[in-house]
Structures are given as C-alpha cells and as structure tokens.
PDB file of C-alpha atoms and ligand atoms in Angstrom:
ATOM      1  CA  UNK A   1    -105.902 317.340  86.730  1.00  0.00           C
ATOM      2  CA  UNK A   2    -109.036 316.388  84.769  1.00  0.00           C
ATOM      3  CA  UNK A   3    -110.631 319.759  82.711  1.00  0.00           C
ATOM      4  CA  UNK A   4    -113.870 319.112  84.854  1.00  0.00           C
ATOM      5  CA  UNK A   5    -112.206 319.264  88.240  1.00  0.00           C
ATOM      6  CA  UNK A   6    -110.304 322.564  86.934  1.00  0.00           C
ATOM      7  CA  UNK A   7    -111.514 325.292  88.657  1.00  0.00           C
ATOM      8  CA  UNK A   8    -109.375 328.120  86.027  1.00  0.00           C
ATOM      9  CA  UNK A   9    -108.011 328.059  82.630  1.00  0.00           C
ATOM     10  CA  UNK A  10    -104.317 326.041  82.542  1.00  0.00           C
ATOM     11  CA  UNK A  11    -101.466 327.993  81.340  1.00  0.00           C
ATOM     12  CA  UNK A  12     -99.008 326.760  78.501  1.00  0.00           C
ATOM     13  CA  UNK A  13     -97.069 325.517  81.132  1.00  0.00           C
ATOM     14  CA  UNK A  14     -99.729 323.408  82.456  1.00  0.00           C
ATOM     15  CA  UNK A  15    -100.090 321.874  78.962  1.00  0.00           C
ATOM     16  CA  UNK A  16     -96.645 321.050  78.669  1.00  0.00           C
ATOM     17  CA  UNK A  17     -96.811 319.387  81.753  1.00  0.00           C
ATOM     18  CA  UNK A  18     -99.537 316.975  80.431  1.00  0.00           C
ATOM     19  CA  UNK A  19     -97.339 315.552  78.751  1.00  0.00           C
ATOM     20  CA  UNK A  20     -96.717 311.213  79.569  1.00  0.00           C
ATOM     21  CA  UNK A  21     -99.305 312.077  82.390  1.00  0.00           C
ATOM     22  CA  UNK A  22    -102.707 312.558  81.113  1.00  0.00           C
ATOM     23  CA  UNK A  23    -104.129 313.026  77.229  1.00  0.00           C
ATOM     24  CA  UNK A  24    -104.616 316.405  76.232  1.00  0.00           C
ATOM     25  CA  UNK A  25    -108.240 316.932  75.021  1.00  0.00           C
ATOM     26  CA  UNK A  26    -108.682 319.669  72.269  1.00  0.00           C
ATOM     27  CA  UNK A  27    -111.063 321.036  70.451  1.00  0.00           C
ATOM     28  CA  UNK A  28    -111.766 324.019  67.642  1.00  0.00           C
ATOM     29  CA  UNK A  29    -114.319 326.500  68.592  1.00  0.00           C
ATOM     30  CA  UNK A  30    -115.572 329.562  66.351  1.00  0.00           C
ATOM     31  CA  UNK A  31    -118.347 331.015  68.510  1.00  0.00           C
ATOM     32  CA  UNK A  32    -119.762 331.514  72.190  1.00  0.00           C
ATOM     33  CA  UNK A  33    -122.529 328.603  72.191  1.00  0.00           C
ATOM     34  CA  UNK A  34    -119.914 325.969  71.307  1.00  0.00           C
ATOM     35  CA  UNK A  35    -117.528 327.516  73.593  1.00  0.00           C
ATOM     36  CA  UNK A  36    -119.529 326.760  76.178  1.00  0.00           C
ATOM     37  CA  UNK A  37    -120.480 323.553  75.495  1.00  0.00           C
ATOM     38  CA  UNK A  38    -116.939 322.207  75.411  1.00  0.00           C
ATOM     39  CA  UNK A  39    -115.188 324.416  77.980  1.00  0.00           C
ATOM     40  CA  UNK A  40    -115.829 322.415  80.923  1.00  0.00           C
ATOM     41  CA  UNK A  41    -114.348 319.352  78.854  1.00  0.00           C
ATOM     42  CA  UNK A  42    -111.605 320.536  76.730  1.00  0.00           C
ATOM     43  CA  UNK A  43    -107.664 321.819  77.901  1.00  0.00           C
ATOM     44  CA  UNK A  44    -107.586 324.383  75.091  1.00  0.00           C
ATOM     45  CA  UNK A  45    -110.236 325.147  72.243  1.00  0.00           C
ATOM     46  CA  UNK A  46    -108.779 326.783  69.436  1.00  0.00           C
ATOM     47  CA  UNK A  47    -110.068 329.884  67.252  1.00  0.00           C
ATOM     48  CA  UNK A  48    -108.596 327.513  64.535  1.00  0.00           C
ATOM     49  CA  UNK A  49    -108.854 329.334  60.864  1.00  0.00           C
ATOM     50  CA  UNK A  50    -110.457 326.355  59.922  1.00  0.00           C
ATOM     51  CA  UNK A  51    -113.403 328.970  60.798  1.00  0.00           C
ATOM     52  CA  UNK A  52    -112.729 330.380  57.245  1.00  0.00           C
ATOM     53  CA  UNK A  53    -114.007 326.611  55.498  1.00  0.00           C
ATOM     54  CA  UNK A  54    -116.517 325.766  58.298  1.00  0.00           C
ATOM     55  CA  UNK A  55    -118.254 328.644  59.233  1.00  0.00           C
ATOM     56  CA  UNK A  56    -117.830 330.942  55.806  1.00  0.00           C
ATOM     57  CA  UNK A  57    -118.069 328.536  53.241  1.00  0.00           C
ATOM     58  CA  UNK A  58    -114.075 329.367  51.756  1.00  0.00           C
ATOM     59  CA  UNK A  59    -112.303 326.979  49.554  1.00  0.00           C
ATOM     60  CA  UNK A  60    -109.659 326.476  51.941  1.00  0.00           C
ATOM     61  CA  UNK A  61    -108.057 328.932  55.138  1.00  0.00           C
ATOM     62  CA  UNK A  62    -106.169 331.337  52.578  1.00  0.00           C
ATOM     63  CA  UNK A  63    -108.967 333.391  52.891  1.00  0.00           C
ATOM     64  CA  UNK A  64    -109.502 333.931  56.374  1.00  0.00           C
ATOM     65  CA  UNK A  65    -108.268 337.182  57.967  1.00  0.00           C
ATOM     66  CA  UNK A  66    -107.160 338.885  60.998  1.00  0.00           C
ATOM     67  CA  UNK A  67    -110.690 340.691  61.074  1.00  0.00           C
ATOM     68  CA  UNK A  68    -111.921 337.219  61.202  1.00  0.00           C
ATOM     69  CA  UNK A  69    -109.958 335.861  63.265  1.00  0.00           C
ATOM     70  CA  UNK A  70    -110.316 338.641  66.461  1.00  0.00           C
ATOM     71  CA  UNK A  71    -114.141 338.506  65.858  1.00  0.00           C
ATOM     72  CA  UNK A  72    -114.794 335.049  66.472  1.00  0.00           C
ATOM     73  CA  UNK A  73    -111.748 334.729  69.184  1.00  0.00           C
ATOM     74  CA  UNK A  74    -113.596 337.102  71.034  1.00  0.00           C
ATOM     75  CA  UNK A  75    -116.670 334.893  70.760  1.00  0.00           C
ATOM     76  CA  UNK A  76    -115.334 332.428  72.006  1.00  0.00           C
ATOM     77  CA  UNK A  77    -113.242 333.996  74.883  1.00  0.00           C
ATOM     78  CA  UNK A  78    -116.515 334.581  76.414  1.00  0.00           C
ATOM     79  CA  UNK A  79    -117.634 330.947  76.480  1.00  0.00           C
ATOM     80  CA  UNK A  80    -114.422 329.923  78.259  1.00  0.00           C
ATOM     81  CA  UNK A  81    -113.676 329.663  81.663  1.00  0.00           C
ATOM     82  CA  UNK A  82    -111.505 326.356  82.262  1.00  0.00           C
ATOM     83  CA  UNK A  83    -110.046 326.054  78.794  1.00  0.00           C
ATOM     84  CA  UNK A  84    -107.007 327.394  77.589  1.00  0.00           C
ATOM     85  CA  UNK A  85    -108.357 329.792  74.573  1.00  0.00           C
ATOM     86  CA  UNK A  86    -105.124 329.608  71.614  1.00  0.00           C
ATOM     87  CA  UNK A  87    -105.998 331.068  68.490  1.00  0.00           C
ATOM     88  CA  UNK A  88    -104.686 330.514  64.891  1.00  0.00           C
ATOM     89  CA  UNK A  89    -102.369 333.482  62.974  1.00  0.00           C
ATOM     90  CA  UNK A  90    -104.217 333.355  59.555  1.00  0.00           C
ATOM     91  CA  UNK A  91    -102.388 333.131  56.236  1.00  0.00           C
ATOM     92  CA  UNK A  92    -100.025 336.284  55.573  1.00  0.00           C
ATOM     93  CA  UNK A  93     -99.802 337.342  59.128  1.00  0.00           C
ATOM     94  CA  UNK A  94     -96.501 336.140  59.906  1.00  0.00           C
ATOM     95  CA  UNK A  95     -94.731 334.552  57.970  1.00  0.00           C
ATOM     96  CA  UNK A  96     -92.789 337.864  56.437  1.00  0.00           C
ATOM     97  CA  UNK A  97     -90.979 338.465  59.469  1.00  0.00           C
ATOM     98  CA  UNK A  98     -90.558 338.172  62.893  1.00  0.00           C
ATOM     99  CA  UNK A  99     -91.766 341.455  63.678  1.00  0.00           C
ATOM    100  CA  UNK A 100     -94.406 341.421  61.894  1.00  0.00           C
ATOM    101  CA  UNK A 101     -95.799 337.848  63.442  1.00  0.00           C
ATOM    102  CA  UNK A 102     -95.043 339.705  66.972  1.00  0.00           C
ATOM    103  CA  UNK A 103     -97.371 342.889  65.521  1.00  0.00           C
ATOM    104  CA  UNK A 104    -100.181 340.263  64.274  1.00  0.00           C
ATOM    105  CA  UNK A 105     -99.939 337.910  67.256  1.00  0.00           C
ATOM    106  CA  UNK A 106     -99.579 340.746  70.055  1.00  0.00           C
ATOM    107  CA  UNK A 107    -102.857 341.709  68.346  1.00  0.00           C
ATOM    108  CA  UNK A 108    -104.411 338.730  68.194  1.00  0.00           C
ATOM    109  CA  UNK A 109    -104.246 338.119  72.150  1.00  0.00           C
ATOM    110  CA  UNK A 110    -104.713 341.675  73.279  1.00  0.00           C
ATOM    111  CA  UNK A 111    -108.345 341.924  71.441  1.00  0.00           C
ATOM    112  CA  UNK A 112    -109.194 338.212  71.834  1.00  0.00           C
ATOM    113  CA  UNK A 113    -108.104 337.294  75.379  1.00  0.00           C
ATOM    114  CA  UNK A 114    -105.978 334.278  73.613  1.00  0.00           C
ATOM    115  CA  UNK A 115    -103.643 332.679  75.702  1.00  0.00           C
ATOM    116  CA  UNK A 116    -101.291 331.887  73.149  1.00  0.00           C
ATOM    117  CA  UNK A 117    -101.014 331.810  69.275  1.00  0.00           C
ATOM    118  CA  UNK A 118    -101.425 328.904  66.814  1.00  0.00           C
ATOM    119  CA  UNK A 119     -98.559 329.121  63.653  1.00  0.00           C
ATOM    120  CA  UNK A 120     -97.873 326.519  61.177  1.00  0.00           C
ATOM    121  CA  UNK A 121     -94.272 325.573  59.423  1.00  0.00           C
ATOM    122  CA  UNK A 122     -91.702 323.759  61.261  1.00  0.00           C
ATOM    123  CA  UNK A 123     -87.441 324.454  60.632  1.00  0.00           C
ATOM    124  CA  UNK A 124     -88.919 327.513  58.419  1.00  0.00           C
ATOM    125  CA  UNK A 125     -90.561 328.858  61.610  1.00  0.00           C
ATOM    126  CA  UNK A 126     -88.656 328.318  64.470  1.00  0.00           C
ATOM    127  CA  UNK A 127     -86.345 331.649  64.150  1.00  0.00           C
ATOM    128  CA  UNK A 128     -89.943 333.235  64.382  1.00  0.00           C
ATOM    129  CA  UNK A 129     -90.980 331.143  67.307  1.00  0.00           C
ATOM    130  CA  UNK A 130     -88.151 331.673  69.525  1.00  0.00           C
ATOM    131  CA  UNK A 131     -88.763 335.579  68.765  1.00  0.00           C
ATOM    132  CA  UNK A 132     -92.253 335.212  69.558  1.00  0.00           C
ATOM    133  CA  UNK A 133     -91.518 333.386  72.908  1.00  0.00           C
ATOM    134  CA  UNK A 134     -89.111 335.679  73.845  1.00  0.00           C
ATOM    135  CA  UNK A 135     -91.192 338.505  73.882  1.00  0.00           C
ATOM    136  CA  UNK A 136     -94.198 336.426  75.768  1.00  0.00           C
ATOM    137  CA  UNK A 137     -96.194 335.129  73.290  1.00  0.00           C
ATOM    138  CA  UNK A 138     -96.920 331.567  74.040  1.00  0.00           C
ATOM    139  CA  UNK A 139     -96.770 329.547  70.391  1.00  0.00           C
ATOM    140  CA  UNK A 140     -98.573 326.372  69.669  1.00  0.00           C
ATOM    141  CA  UNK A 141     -96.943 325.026  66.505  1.00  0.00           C
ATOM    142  CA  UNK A 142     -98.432 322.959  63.428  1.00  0.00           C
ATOM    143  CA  UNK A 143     -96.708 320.855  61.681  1.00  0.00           C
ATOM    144  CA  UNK A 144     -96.947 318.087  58.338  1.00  0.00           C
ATOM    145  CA  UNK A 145    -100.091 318.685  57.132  1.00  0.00           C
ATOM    146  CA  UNK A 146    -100.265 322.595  56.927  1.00  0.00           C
ATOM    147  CA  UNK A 147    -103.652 323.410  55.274  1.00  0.00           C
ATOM    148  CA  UNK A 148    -102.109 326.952  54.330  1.00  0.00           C
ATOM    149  CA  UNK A 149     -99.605 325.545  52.316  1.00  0.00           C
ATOM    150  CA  UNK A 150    -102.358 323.274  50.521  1.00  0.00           C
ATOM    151  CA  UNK A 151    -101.115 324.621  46.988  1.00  0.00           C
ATOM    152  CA  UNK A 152     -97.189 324.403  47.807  1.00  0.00           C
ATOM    153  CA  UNK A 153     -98.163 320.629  49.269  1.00  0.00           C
ATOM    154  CA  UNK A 154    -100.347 319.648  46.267  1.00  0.00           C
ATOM    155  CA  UNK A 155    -103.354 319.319  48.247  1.00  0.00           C
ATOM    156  CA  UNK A 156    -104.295 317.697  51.187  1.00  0.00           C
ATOM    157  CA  UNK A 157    -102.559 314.966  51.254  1.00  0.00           C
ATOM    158  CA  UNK A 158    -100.634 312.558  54.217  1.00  0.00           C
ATOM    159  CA  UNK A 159     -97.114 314.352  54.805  1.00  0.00           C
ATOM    160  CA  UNK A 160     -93.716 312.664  56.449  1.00  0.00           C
ATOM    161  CA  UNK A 161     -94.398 309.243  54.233  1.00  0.00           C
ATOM    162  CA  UNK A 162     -90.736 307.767  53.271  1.00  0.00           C
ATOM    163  CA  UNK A 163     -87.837 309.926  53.406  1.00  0.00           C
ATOM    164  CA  UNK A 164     -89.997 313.128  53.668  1.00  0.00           C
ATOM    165  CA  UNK A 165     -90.517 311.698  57.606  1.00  0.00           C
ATOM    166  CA  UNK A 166     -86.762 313.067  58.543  1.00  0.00           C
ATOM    167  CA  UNK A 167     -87.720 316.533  57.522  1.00  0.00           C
ATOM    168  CA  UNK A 168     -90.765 316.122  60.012  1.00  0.00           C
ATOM    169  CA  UNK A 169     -88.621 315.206  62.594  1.00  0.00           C
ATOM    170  CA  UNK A 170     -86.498 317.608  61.739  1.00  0.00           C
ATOM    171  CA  UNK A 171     -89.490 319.917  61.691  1.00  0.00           C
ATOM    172  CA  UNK A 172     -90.364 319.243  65.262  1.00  0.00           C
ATOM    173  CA  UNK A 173     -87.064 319.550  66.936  1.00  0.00           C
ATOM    174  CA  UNK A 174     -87.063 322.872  65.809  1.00  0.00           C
ATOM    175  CA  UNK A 175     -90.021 323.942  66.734  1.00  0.00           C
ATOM    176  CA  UNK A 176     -89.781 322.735  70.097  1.00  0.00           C
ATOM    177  CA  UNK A 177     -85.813 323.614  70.417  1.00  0.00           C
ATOM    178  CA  UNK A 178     -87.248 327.759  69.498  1.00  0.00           C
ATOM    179  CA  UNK A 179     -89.361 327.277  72.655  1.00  0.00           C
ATOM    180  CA  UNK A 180     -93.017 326.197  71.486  1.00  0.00           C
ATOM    181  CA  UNK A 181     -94.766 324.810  74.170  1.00  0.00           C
ATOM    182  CA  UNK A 182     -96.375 322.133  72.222  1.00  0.00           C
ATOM    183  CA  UNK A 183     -97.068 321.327  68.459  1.00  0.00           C
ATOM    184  CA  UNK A 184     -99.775 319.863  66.138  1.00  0.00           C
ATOM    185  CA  UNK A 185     -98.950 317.063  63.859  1.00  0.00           C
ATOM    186  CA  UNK A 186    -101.714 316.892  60.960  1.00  0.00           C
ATOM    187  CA  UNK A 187    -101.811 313.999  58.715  1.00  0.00           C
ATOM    188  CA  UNK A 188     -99.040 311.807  58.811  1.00  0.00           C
ATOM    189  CA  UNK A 189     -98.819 308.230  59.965  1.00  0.00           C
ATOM    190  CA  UNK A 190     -99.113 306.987  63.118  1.00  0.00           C
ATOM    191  CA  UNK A 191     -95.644 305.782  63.622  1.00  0.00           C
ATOM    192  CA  UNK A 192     -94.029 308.745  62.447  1.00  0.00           C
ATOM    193  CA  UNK A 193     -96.149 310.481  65.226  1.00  0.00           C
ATOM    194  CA  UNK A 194     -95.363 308.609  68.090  1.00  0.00           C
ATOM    195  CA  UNK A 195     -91.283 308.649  66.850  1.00  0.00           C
ATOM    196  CA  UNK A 196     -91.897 312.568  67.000  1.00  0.00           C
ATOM    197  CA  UNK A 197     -93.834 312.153  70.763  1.00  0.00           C
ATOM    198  CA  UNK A 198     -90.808 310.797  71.800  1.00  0.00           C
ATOM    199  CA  UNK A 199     -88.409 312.214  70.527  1.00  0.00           C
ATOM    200  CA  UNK A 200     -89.268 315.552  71.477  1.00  0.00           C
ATOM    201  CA  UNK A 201     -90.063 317.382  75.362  1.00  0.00           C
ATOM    202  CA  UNK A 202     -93.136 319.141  74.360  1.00  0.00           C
ATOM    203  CA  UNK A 203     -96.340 317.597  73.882  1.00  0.00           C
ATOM    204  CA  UNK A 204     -98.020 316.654  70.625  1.00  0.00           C
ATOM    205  CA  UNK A 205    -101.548 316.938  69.157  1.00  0.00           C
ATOM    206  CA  UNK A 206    -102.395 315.093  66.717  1.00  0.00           C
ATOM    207  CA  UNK A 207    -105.043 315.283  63.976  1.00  0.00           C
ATOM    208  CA  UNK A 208    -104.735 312.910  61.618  1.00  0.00           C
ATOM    209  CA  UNK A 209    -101.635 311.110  63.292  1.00  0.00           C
ATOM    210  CA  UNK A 210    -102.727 308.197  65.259  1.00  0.00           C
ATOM    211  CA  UNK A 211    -103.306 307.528  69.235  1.00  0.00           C
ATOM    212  CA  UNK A 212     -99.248 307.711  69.661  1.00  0.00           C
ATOM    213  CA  UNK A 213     -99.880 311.364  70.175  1.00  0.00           C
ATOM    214  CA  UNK A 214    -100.019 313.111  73.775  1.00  0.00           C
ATOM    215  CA  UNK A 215    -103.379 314.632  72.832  1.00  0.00           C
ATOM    216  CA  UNK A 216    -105.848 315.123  70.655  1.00  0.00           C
ATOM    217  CA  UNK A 217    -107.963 317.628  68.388  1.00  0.00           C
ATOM    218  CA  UNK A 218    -110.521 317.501  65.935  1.00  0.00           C
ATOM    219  CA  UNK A 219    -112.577 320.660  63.782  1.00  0.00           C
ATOM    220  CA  UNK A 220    -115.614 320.732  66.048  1.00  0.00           C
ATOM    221  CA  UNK A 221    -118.457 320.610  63.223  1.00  0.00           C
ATOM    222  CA  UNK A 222    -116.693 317.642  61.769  1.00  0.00           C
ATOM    223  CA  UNK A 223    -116.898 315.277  65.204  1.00  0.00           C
ATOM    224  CA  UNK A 224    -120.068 316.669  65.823  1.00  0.00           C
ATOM    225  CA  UNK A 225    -121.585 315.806  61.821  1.00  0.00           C
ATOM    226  CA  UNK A 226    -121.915 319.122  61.207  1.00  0.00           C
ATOM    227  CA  UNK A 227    -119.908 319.584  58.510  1.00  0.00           C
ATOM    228  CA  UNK A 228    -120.765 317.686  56.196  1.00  0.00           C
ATOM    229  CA  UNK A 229    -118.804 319.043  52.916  1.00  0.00           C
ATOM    230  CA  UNK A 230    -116.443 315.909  53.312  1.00  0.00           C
ATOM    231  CA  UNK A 231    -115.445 313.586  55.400  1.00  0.00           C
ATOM    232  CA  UNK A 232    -111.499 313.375  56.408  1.00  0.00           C
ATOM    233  CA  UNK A 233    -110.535 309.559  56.972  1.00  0.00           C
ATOM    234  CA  UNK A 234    -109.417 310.725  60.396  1.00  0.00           C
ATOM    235  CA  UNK A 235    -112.734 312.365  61.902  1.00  0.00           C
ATOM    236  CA  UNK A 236    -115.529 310.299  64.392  1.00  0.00           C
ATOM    237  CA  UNK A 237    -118.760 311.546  63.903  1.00  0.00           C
ATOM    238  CA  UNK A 238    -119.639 311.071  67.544  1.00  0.00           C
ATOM    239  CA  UNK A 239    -123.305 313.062  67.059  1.00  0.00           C
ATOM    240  CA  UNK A 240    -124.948 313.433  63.584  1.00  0.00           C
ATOM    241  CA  UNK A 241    -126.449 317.214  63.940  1.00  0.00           C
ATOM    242  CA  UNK A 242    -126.443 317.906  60.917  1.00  0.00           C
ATOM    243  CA  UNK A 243    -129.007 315.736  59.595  1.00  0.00           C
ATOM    244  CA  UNK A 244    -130.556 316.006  62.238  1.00  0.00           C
ATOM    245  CA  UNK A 245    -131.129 319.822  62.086  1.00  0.00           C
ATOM    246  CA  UNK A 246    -132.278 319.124  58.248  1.00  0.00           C
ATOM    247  CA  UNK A 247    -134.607 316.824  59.800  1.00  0.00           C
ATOM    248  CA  UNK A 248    -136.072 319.018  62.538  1.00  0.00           C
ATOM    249  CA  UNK A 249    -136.243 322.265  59.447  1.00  0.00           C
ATOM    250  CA  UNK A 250    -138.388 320.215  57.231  1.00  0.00           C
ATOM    251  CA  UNK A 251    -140.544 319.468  60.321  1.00  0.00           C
ATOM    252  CA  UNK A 252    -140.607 323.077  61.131  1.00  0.00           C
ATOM    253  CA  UNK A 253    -141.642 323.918  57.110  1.00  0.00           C
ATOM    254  CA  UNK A 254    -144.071 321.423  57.560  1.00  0.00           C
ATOM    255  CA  UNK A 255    -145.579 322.644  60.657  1.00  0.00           C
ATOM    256  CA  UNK A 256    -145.679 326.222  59.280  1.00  0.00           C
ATOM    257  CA  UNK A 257    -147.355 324.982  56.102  1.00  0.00           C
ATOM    258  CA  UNK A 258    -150.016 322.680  57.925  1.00  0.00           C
ATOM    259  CA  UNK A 259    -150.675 325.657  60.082  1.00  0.00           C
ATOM    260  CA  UNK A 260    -149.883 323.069  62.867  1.00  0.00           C
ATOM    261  CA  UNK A 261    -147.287 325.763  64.423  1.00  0.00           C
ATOM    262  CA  UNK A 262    -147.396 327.866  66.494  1.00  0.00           C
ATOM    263  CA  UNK A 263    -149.826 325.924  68.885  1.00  0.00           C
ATOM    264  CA  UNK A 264    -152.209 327.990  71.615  1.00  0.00           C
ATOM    265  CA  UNK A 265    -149.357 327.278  73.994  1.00  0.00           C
ATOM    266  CA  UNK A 266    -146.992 329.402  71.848  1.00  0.00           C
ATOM    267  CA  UNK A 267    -149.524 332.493  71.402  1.00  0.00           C
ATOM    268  CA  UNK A 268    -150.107 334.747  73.929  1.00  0.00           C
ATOM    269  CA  UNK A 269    -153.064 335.806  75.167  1.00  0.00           C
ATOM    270  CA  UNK A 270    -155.227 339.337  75.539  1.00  0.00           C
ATOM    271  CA  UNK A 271    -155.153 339.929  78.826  1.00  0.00           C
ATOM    272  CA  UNK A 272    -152.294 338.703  81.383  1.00  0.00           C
ATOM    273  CA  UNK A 273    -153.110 336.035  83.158  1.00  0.00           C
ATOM    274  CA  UNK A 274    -154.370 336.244  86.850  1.00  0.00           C
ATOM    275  CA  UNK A 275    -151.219 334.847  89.451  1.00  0.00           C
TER     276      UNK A 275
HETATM  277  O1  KIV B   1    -107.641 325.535  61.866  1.00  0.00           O
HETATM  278  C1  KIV B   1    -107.795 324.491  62.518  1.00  0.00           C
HETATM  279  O2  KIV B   1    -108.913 324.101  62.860  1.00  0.00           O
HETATM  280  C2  KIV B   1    -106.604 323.737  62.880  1.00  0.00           C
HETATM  281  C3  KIV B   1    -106.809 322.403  63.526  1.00  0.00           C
HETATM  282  C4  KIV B   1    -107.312 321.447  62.521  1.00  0.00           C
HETATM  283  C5  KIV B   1    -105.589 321.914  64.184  1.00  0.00           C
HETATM  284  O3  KIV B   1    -105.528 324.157  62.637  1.00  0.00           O
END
C-alpha cells in the first residue's frame, strides 16, 4: 500500500513485507515541522543521530546523546501519523552489552513513541540484535558505512570495495539471521548492494548504495539543500532552501533597514475595527 493511501503507521512487519513489492521511501526527521511535512509520504522517518551534524553543528555523530536523541524523537513523534517513527541508539549506548542496549533502547521507545531502534555494526552486533528482538524491540540495522566508527574506518569513505565486500555480506546475514527486520547499507557500491538485496530476506535501505536496494533514505536537510556543509556524491538536491532562505534574510535586512517592513497591513490599528 502506497504511504498516502495509509490510513495508520505500518509496523516492522509491514516493512519487511515491502520487500520485491513496492520501494520503501525513507526519510530522517529531527523536529515536528518536518515531520509533518514528510509523514504522509514516507514508510518510516528516522530520529537519525545525524541530528548531532545537521541540526547542532558537531564534527561528526560521536557527540550526540541519549538526551538528544529522546528530545527530538519526541518532536518528531508528534508530526507522525502514517510513518513508522525508528530512532537511532547514539554512540556508547549499546554497544557494551546487551543489556545495556536493551536499558538504552527500552528507553529510547518508551519516552519517544519509536517504533523500533536504529543500531549500526553488522557480525559484531547481531548477538545484541537477536537479544534486542527477543525482548520486543524491533531493530533496524546499519551496515558498511557506519558514521560512528568514522575514526576506526579512516573517515568516510566507500566500504565493501574488493575483498572487504565478503565481510559485508557476511555483515548482513547476520544481522538479518539475529532477527532485524531490515538493514541500512551506507556507502558501498551498487553491485555489492543489490548481491546483499538478494541474498538476504529482509529488506535493504540504501544510502549511498545504488537503486539495487529495496528502499531508500536520504538526511532530510541534504535532499532538501539545506545543508549545505558538503555535499555527499550520493545526495539529490531536489529543493535548494537553503539559499533560498539566505535570499529571503537579506530581503528581510533590507526591508527592515529601508523601513519598507512592516507595511500598514502588518500594524495594527487603535481601535478594532467595526464587523
Ligand atoms: O543518522 C542518520 O541520519 C542515518 C541515516 C543516514 C541512515 O543513520
């Protein structure tokens, strides 16, 4: 079923079963506005921690925190009504043990509303998945290019290339094997993607791996020119806001300065106006 003709939020088992029937359209969402703007469209928006880079000006997601993370989940829980709402477990908040990823992530969706949680790391991972699943939490995985292992990766670059693309595989097996009920491949190449699509039962969303995937998902700000920091080689500026809100500031500044704004229709007058 299309997202428009959805009448409630799909479950992770309705995502899985998009997959080899219909494209799964994704995007990240940080607060209530853009929530709302893409809910009608999307199948899940993710509280990605990408909010850490994009919304707070970090270096890179190592930063971002559970605080974080619940504050603008619950933002956008409240723009959502046909989307599936997954959020991302920010650096540190799992990876130490299983029950502490259960602790973090039971957290996560009892003060955000999140259907599911977002984790990244692939054969590493999967003993945490399956304990995860097991105790009903839904897990989106994230594997190859894992932006909180940018200084154990050496930056972020294209992963799977060469032999490194059996340990992908590998990667994804796993995940899906411990019971994730589908997985994010970031940045690796597009035939290495669709081997993984097929090879595995769940679906995949890619970012950075090609149109082989069974859906899709960019960083909001970056498709909508927003973001502006850098470009990744993978993003489609499909609306250019952010020069066009520098454009429509200076405007504004102008305005102000010319004394040209407010205009008598923006004043109000002495005495209210007779019906
Ligand atoms: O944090 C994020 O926005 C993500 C997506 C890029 C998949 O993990």
């Amino acid at each position: 079923m299309s997202a428009t003709a959805r009448k409630t939020a799909p479950l992770p088992d309705d995502i899985r079963a998009m997959k080899g029937v219909t494209p799964i359209v994704s995007l990240t969402a940080y607060t209530t506005p853009m929530a709302r703007m893409m809910d009608a469209e999307c199948d899940v928006v993710l509280v990605g921690d990408s909010v850490g880079m994009v919304l707070h000006g970090l270096p890179s997601t190592l930063g971002v925190t559970m605080e974080m993370m619940i504050l603008h989940g619950r933002a956008v829980a409240r723009g959502l009504h046909k989307a599936m709402l997954v959020i991302d477990m920010p650096f540190g908040s799992y990876e130490e043990s299983p029950a502490q990823a259960f602790r973090n992530a039971a957290r996560l969706m009892r003060e955000t509303g999140a259907v599911a949680v977002k984790l990244e790391g692939g054969q590493h991972m999967a003993q945490t998945i399956a304990f995860l699943v097991a105790r009903g939490v839904p897990v989106m995985a994230h594997i190859g290019l894992t932006p909180q292992s940018v200084n154990t990766l050496g930056g972020y670059k294209v992963q799977g290339r060469g032999a490194a693309a059996e340990t992908l595989l590998a990667d994804a097996i796993a995940v899906s094997d411990a019971g994730a009920f589908s997985v994010v491949l970031e940045k690796l190449p597009a035939t290495l993607a669709e081997q993984i699509t097929a090879a595995i039962p769940i679906p995949t969303i890619g970012i950075g791996a090609g149109a082989g995937c069974d859906g899709q998902i960019l960083v909001v700000d970056d498709m909508l020119g927003l973001f502006t920091a850098f470009k990744p080689k993978f993003v489609r500026h499909y609306a250019n806001l952010g020069a066009e809100g520098e454009a429509a500031i200076a405007a504004y500044a102008e305005d102000v300065r010319a004394r040209r704004f407010p205009g008598p229709e923006h004043a109000f007058a002495d005495k209210v106006p007779e019906a």
